[in-house]
Coordinates of C-alpha atoms in Angstrom, one line a residue:
X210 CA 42.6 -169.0 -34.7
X211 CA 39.6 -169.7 -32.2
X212 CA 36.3 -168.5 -31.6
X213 CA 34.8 -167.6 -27.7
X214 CA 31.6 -166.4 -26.3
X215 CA 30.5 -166.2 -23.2
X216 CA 28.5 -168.8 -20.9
X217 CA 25.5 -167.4 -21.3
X218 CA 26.1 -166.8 -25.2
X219 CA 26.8 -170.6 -26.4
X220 CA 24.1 -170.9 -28.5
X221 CA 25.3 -167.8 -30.7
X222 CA 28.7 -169.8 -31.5
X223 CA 27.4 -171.9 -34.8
X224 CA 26.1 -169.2 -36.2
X225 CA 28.7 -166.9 -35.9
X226 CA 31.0 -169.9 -37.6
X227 CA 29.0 -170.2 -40.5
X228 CA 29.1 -166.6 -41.2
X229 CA 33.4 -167.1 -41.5
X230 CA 32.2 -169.8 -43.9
X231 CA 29.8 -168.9 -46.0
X232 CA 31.9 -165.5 -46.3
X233 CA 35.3 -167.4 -46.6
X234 CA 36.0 -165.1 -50.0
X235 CA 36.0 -162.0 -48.0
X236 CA 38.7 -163.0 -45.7
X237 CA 42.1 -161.0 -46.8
X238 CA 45.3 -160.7 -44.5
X239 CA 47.6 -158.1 -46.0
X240 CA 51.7 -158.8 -45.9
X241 CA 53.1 -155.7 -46.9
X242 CA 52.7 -155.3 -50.3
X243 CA 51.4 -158.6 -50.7
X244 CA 47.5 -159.6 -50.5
X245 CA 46.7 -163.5 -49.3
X246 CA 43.3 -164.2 -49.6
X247 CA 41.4 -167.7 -48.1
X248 CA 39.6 -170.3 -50.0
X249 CA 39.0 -172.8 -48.1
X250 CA 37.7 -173.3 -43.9
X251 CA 38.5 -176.2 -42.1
X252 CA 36.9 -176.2 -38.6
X253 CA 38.1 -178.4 -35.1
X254 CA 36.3 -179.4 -32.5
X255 CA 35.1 -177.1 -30.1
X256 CA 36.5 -176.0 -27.3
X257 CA 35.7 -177.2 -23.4
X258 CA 34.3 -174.6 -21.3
X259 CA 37.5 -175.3 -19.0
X260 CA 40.1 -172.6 -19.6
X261 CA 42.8 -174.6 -21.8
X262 CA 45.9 -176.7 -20.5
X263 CA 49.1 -175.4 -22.5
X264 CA 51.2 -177.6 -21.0
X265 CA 54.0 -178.3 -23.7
X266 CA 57.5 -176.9 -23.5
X267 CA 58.0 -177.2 -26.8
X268 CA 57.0 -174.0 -29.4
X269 CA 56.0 -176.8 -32.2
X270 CA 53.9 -179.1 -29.7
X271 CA 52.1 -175.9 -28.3
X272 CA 50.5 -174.5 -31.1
X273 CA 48.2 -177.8 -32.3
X274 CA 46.9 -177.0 -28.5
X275 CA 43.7 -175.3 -28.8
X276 CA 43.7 -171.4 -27.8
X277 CA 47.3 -172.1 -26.8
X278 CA 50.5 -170.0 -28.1
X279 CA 54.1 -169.6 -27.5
X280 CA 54.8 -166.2 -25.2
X281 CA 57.9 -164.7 -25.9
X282 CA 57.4 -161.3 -24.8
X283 CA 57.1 -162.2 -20.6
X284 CA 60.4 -163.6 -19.3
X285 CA 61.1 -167.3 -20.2
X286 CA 59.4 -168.3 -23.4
X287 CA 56.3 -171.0 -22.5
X288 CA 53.2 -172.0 -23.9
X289 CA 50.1 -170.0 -22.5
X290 CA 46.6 -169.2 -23.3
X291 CA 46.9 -166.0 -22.8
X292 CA 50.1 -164.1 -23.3
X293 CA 51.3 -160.7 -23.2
X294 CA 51.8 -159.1 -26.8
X295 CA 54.7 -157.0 -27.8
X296 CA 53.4 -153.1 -27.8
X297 CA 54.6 -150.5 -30.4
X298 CA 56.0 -148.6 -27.2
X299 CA 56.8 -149.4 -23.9
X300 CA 54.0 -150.7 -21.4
X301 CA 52.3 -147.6 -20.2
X302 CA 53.3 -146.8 -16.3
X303 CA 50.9 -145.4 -13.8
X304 CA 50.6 -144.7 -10.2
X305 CA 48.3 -144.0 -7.4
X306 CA 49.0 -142.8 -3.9
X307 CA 47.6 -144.4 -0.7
X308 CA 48.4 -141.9 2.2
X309 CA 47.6 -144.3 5.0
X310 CA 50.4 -147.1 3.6
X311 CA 52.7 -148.0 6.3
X312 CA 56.2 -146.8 5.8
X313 CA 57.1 -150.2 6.5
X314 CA 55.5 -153.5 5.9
X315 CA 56.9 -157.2 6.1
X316 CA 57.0 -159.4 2.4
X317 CA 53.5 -161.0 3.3
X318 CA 52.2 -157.7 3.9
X319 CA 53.5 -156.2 0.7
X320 CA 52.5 -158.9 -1.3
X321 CA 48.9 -159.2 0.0
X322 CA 48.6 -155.4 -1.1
X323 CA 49.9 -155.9 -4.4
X324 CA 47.6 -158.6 -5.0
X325 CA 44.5 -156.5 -3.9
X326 CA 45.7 -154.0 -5.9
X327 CA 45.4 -156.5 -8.9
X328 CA 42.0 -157.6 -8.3
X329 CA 40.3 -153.7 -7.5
X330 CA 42.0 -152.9 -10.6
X331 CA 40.6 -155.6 -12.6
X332 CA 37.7 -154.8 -11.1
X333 CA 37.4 -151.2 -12.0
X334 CA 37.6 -152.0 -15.4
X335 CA 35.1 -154.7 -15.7
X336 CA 33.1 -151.9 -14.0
X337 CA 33.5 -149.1 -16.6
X338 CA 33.9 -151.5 -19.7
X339 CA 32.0 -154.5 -18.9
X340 CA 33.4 -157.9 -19.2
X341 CA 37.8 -158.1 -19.0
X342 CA 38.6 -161.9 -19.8
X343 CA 42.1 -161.6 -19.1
X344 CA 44.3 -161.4 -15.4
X345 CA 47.8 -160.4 -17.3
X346 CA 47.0 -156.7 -18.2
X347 CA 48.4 -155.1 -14.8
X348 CA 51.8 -155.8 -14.2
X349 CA 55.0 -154.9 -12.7
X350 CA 53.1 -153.5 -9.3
X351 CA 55.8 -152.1 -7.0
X352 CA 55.2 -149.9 -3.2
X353 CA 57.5 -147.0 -2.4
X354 CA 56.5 -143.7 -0.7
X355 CA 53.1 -144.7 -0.5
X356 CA 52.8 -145.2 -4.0
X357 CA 51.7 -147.6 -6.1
X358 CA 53.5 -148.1 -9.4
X359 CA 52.3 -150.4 -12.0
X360 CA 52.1 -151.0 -15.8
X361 CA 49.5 -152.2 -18.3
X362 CA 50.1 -154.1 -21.3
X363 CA 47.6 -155.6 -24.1
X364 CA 47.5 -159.9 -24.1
X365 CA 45.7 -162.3 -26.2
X366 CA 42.7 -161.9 -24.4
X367 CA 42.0 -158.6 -24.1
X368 CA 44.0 -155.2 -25.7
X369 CA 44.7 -152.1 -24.1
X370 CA 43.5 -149.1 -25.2
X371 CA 43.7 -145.5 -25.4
X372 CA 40.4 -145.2 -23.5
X373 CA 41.9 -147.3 -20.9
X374 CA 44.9 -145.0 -20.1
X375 CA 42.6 -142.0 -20.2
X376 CA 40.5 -143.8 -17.4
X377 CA 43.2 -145.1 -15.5
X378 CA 45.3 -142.0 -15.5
X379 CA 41.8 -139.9 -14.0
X380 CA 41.9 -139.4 -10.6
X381 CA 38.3 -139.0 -10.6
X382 CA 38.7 -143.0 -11.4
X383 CA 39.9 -143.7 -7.8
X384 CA 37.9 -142.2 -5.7
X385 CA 36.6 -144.6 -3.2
X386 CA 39.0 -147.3 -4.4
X387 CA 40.6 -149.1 -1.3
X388 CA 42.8 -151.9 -1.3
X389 CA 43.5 -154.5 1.8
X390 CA 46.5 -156.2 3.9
X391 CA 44.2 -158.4 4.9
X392 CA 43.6 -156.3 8.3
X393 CA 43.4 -152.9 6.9
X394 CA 41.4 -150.7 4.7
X395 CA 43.9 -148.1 2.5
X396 CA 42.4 -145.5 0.5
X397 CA 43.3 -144.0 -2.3
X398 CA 43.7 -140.5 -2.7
X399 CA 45.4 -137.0 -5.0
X400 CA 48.8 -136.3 -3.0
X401 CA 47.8 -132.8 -3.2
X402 CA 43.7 -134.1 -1.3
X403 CA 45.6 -133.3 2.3
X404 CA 42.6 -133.4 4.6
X405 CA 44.6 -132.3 7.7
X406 CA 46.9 -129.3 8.9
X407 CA 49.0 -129.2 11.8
X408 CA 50.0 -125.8 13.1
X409 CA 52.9 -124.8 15.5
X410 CA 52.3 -121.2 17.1
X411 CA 56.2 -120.2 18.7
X412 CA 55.9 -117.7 21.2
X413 CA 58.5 -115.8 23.0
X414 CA 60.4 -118.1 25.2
X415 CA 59.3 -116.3 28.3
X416 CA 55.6 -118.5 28.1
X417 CA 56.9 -121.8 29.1
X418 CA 53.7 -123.9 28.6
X419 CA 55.3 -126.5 30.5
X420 CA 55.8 -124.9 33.6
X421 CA 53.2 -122.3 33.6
X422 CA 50.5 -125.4 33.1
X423 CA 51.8 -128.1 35.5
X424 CA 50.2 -127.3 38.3
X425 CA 46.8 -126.3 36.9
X426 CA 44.7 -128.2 34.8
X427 CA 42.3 -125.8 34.1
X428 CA 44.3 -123.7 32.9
X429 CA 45.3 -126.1 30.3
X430 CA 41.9 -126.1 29.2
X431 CA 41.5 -122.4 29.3
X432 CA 44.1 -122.5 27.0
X433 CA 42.4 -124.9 24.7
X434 CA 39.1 -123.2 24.7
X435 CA 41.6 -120.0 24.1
X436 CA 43.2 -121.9 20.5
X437 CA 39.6 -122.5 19.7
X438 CA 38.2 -119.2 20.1
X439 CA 41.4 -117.7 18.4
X440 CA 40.0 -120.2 15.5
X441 CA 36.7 -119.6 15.0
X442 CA 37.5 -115.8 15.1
X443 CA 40.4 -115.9 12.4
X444 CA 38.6 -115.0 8.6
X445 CA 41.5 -117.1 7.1
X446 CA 40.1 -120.3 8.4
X447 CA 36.2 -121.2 7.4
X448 CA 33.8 -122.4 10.2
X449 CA 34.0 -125.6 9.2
X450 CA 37.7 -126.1 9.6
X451 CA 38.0 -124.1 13.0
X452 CA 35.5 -125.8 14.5
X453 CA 37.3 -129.4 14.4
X454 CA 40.3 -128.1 16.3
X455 CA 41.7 -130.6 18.2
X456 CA 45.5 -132.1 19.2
X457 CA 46.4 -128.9 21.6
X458 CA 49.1 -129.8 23.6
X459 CA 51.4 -127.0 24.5
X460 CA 55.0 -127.6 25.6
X461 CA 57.5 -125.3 25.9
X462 CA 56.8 -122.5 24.1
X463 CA 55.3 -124.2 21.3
X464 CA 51.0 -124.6 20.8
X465 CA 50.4 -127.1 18.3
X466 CA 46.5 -127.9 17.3
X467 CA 45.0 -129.8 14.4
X468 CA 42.0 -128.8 11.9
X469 CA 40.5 -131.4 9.4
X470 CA 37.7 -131.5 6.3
X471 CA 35.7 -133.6 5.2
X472 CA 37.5 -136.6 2.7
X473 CA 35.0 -135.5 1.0
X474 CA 35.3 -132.3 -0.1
X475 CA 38.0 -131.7 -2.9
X476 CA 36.9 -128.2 -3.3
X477 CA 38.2 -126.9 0.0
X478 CA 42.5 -126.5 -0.5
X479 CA 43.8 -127.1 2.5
X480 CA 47.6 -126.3 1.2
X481 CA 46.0 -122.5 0.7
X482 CA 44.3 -122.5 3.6
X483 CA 47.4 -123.1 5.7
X484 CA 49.2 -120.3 4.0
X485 CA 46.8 -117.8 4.3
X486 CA 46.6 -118.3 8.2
X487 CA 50.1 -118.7 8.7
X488 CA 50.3 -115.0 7.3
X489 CA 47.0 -113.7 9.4
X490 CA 47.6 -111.8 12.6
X491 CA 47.0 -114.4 15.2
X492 CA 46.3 -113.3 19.0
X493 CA 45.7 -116.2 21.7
X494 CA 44.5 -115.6 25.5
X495 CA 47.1 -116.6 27.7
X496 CA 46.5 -116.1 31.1
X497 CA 44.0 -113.9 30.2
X498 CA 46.5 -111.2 27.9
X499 CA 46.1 -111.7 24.3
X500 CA 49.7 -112.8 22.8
X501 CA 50.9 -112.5 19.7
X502 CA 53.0 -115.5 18.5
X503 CA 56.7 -114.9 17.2
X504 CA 55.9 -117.6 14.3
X505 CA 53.6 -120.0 12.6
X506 CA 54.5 -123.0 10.8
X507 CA 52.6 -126.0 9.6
X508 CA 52.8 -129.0 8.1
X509 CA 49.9 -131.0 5.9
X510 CA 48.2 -134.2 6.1
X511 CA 46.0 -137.2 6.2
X512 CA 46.1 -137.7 10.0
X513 CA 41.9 -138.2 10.0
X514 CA 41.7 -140.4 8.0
X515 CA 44.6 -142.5 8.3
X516 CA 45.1 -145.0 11.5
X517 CA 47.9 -143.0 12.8
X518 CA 48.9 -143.6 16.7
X519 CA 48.2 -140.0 18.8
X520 CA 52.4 -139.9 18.8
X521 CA 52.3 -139.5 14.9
X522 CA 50.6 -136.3 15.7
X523 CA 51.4 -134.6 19.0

């Protein structure tokens, strides 16, 4: 076995040998039934401050390597300095969900999100537990749905813990994490964090939007002002919602509009909100009558803060 310390911490590596030494009598490994303990300590030199070379092919030439040892639980046996150990149940799985994720993306594309995935990862936890020696831990990172899969796994270098599923598996954990095509920014986000709704108010077929506004542009926005009065009067949707209306374009006999929050705040349910107006009784000036639509429906999503094109939402 080898000893390590950091940089910065060279000069505590004698003494921590010694102390193996002098307390060589102490040491004990456990077989079973069976109790081995050492009596003697022979030391090597010491290590470069170079990661180690574990070149050889060959199981019996890679263990005389220093900090080298023969992987056998990562595809192709091979000498490494850092391998992957065999867990006492399958590599946990997680997942994270980036709304703004293109539905599709080319192989360079995918790749260079995967491996910023990797390295904000890694990063977090360096963050929350200080220093993470090892680049194996996060594995098997696949996109689908806007979803990042991935697994993590203990290696040589450092184990995983329970503490470390408990963190990764907190959503709190994400928030603010991005990761990069090398264009774009993609946040992460709880599916059930929609910031946006988009409504549909159906009216009889008689108000045909299309032709009663093609000849008058004011009147389009009389209607607009109309949607965002109707808004800011209706107690199902809080001032701060109805006062980012927006998207009106009415065509046929169809109003859509938009409303957004803040990414921000997590406290304001959007999927409630949507419900509770699409059952309030909803009156808009047309032509200067108040109409009562036939239907509402709606559909939720991340429209502000994803680089959609305006067609993704009209």
């Amino acid at each position: 076995f080898s000893l390590s310390v950091p940089m910065d911490h060279v000069h505590q590596l004698g003494p921590e040998a010694d102390k193996l030494v002098n307390n060589i009598g102490n040491f004990n490994i456990h077989v079973g039934s069976l109790q081995v303990s050492a009596v003697d300590y022979k030391s090597t030199e010491y290590s470069d401050f170079c990661p180690p070379v574990c070149a050889p092919r060959d199981e019996l030439a890679c263990y005389p390597q220093t900090s080298c040892e023969w992987c056998v639980f990562e595809g192709a046996p091979h000498c490494g300095s850092d391998c992957l150990l065999q867990e006492t149940s399958r590599p946990e799985e997680l997942s994270v969900f980036f709304p703004c994720l293109p539905d599709n993306m080319d192989d360079r594309s995918e790749q260079q999100l995967q491996d910023s995935f990797s390295v904000q990862v890694r990063q977090l936890l360096i963050d929350r537990f200080g220093e993470w020696n090892s680049t194996r831990n996060i594995n098997n990172i696949n996109i689908t749905d806007r979803t990042i899969t991935f697994s993590v796994q203990s290696s040589m270098q450092h184990r995983i813990t329970p503490d470390v599923i408990n963190f990764l598996r907190n959503m709190t954990t994400w928030d603010g994490f991005t990761i990069s095509d090398g264009f774009n920014q993609y946040p992460a986000r709880e599916p059930t964090d929609h910031t946006d709704i988009k409504f549909l108010l159906r009216f009889d077929p008689a108000y045909n939007f299309t032709e009663i506004l093609a000849s008058s542009f004011d009147q389009r926005r009389l209607l607009e002002d109309a949607v965002g009065d109707m808004a800011m009067a209706n107690s199902a949707l809080p001032p701060l919602l109805a006062s980012t209306v927006a998207n009106i374009w009415a065509e046929e006999n169809v109003i859509p509009f938009t409303i957004n929050k803040p990414p921000d705040r997590q406290d304001i349910n959007m999927s409630v909100i949507a419900a509770d107006f699409a059952r309030s009784i909803i009156e808009v000036s047309i032509l200067g009558t108040p109409v009562k639509p036939l239907g509402v429906t709606y559909e939720l999503g991340f429209y502000s803060i994803c680089p959609y094109n305006c067609s993704a939402i009209g």
